[in-house]
Amino acid sequence: MHNNDILRSLRYTFDFRDDQMIHIFSQADMEVSRAEVSDWLKKNDDEAFHPLNDFKLAVFLNGLINYKRGKKEGSQPVPESRLSNNIILRKLKIALQLKDEDMLEILELAGRKISKHELSAFFRKPEQSQYRVCKDQIMRNFLQGMQKKYRGNQEE
């Protein structure tokens, strides 16, 4: 999935305004402008669209963790320069304080049923034999399920 799609989905799911998006970035010690946020949220075919790199999405997700759970004392986690769906899924799990059962329920809301073992494989270290790559379709399903859970049946 494209980072911009993930950012747009999270904004929609939690109904974040521009100032909230800017605040979330600042929660992870990065200052961004309203214009930058606006360009990241534009559709891919818009000429003002700017792709969001892995590092900035990692900053946003770290900021979301701080925004939802409160900022920890001391130094902040260093944002990853390369993201995978597995890392994004882990950060969302942390930010929303989700247990495995919650995540399975969210996936089921989007019509995707997986086992607890399949889910736990996404959170293992890549060196482990049980590790599985989280494919784009699982990430899409998870984001869709989050929209159903956190937005309900609201219409745009």
Coordinates of C-alpha atoms in Angstrom, one line a residue:
M1 CA 0.0 0.0 0.0
H2 CA 1.1 3.6 -0.5
N3 CA 1.9 5.6 2.6
N4 CA -0.4 8.4 1.4
D5 CA -3.3 5.9 1.3
I6 CA -2.6 4.8 4.9
L7 CA -2.4 8.5 6.0
R8 CA -5.7 9.3 4.3
S9 CA -7.4 6.2 5.8
L10 CA -6.3 7.1 9.3
R11 CA -7.4 10.7 8.9
Y12 CA -10.8 9.6 7.7
T13 CA -11.2 6.9 10.3
F14 CA -10.5 9.2 13.2
D15 CA -11.9 12.3 11.5
F16 CA -8.7 14.3 12.1
R17 CA -8.7 17.9 11.0
D18 CA -5.5 19.5 9.5
D19 CA -4.5 21.1 12.9
Q20 CA -4.9 17.7 14.6
M21 CA -2.7 16.1 11.9
I22 CA 0.0 18.8 12.4
H23 CA -0.3 18.2 16.2
I24 CA 0.2 14.4 15.8
F25 CA 3.4 15.0 13.8
S26 CA 4.6 17.4 16.5
Q27 CA 3.9 14.7 19.1
A28 CA 6.9 12.9 17.5
D29 CA 9.0 16.0 17.3
M30 CA 8.5 16.9 13.7
E31 CA 7.1 20.2 12.5
V32 CA 5.1 20.1 9.3
S33 CA 3.0 22.7 7.6
R34 CA -0.6 22.7 6.7
A35 CA 0.4 22.8 3.0
E36 CA 2.6 19.6 3.4
V37 CA -0.3 17.8 5.1
S38 CA -2.7 18.9 2.4
D39 CA -0.4 17.7 -0.4
W40 CA 0.1 14.3 1.3
L41 CA -3.7 13.9 1.5
K42 CA -4.5 14.7 -2.1
K43 CA -5.4 12.0 -4.5
N44 CA -2.5 10.5 -6.5
D45 CA -3.6 12.0 -9.8
D46 CA -3.7 15.6 -8.4
E47 CA -0.8 17.7 -9.6
A48 CA -0.2 19.1 -6.1
F49 CA 0.1 15.5 -4.7
H50 CA 3.3 14.7 -2.9
P51 CA 4.3 11.2 -1.9
L52 CA 4.8 10.6 1.8
N53 CA 8.0 8.7 2.5
D54 CA 8.4 5.9 5.0
F55 CA 10.3 8.1 7.5
K56 CA 7.5 10.7 7.7
L57 CA 4.8 8.0 8.0
A58 CA 6.8 6.4 10.8
V59 CA 7.0 9.9 12.5
F60 CA 3.2 10.2 12.1
L61 CA 2.6 6.7 13.6
N62 CA 4.9 7.4 16.5
G63 CA 3.1 10.7 17.0
L64 CA -0.3 8.8 16.9
I65 CA 1.0 6.5 19.6
N66 CA 1.9 9.6 21.7
Y67 CA -1.4 11.3 20.9
K68 CA -3.5 8.3 21.8
R69 CA -1.5 7.0 24.8
G70 CA 0.4 10.0 26.1
K71 CA 4.0 10.9 25.5
K72 CA 6.5 8.9 27.5
E73 CA 9.2 10.6 29.5
G74 CA 12.7 10.7 28.0
S75 CA 13.9 10.1 24.5
Q76 CA 11.4 9.2 21.8
P77 CA 11.7 6.2 19.6
V78 CA 13.7 6.8 16.4
P79 CA 11.3 6.7 13.4
E80 CA 12.2 3.9 10.9
S81 CA 13.6 4.9 7.6
R82 CA 12.0 1.9 5.9
L83 CA 8.5 0.7 6.8
S84 CA 6.7 -2.5 6.1
N85 CA 3.0 -3.4 6.6
N86 CA 4.1 -5.5 9.6
I87 CA 5.7 -2.4 11.3
I88 CA 2.6 -0.3 10.5
L89 CA 0.3 -2.9 11.9
R90 CA 2.4 -3.1 15.1
K91 CA 2.3 0.7 15.5
L92 CA -1.4 0.8 15.1
K93 CA -1.8 -2.0 17.6
I94 CA 0.3 0.0 20.1
A95 CA -1.4 3.3 19.4
L96 CA -4.9 1.9 19.8
Q97 CA -4.0 -0.4 22.7
L98 CA -5.4 -3.4 20.8
K99 CA -5.2 -7.0 21.9
D100 CA -5.0 -9.8 19.4
E101 CA -8.8 -10.4 19.8
D102 CA -9.5 -6.8 19.0
M103 CA -7.4 -7.0 15.9
L104 CA -9.1 -10.2 14.7
E105 CA -12.5 -8.6 15.3
I106 CA -11.4 -5.5 13.2
L107 CA -10.3 -7.8 10.4
E108 CA -13.6 -9.7 10.6
L109 CA -15.5 -6.4 10.3
A110 CA -13.9 -6.1 6.8
G111 CA -14.8 -9.7 5.9
R112 CA -11.3 -11.1 6.6
K113 CA -11.1 -14.0 9.0
I114 CA -7.6 -15.1 10.1
S115 CA -6.5 -17.2 13.0
K116 CA -4.7 -15.9 16.1
H117 CA -1.6 -17.8 14.9
E118 CA -1.6 -16.1 11.6
L119 CA -1.9 -12.7 13.3
S120 CA 0.9 -13.4 15.7
A121 CA 3.1 -14.4 12.8
F122 CA 3.0 -10.7 11.6
F123 CA 4.5 -9.6 14.9
R124 CA 7.4 -12.0 15.0
K125 CA 11.0 -11.1 14.2
P126 CA 11.8 -11.6 10.4
E127 CA 14.5 -14.1 11.3
Q128 CA 12.0 -16.5 12.9
S129 CA 10.6 -19.3 10.8
Q130 CA 7.0 -18.5 11.9
Y131 CA 7.3 -14.9 10.7
R132 CA 4.9 -13.9 7.9
V133 CA 4.9 -10.8 5.7
C134 CA 1.7 -8.7 6.1
K135 CA 0.5 -8.4 2.5
D136 CA -1.3 -5.2 1.2
Q137 CA -4.7 -7.0 1.2
I138 CA -4.5 -7.7 5.0
M139 CA -3.4 -4.1 5.6
R140 CA -6.3 -2.8 3.4
N141 CA -8.8 -5.1 5.3
F142 CA -7.4 -3.9 8.6
L143 CA -7.8 -0.2 7.7
Q144 CA -11.4 -0.9 6.4
G145 CA -12.3 -2.7 9.6
M146 CA -10.9 0.2 11.6
Q147 CA -13.2 2.5 9.7
K148 CA -16.2 0.4 10.5
K149 CA -15.2 0.1 14.1
Y150 CA -14.3 3.7 14.8
R151 CA -16.5 5.6 12.4
G152 CA -19.5 3.2 12.5
N153 CA -22.0 3.7 9.7
Q154 CA -21.4 7.4 9.3
E155 CA -21.6 8.7 5.7
E156 CA -19.1 11.2 4.3

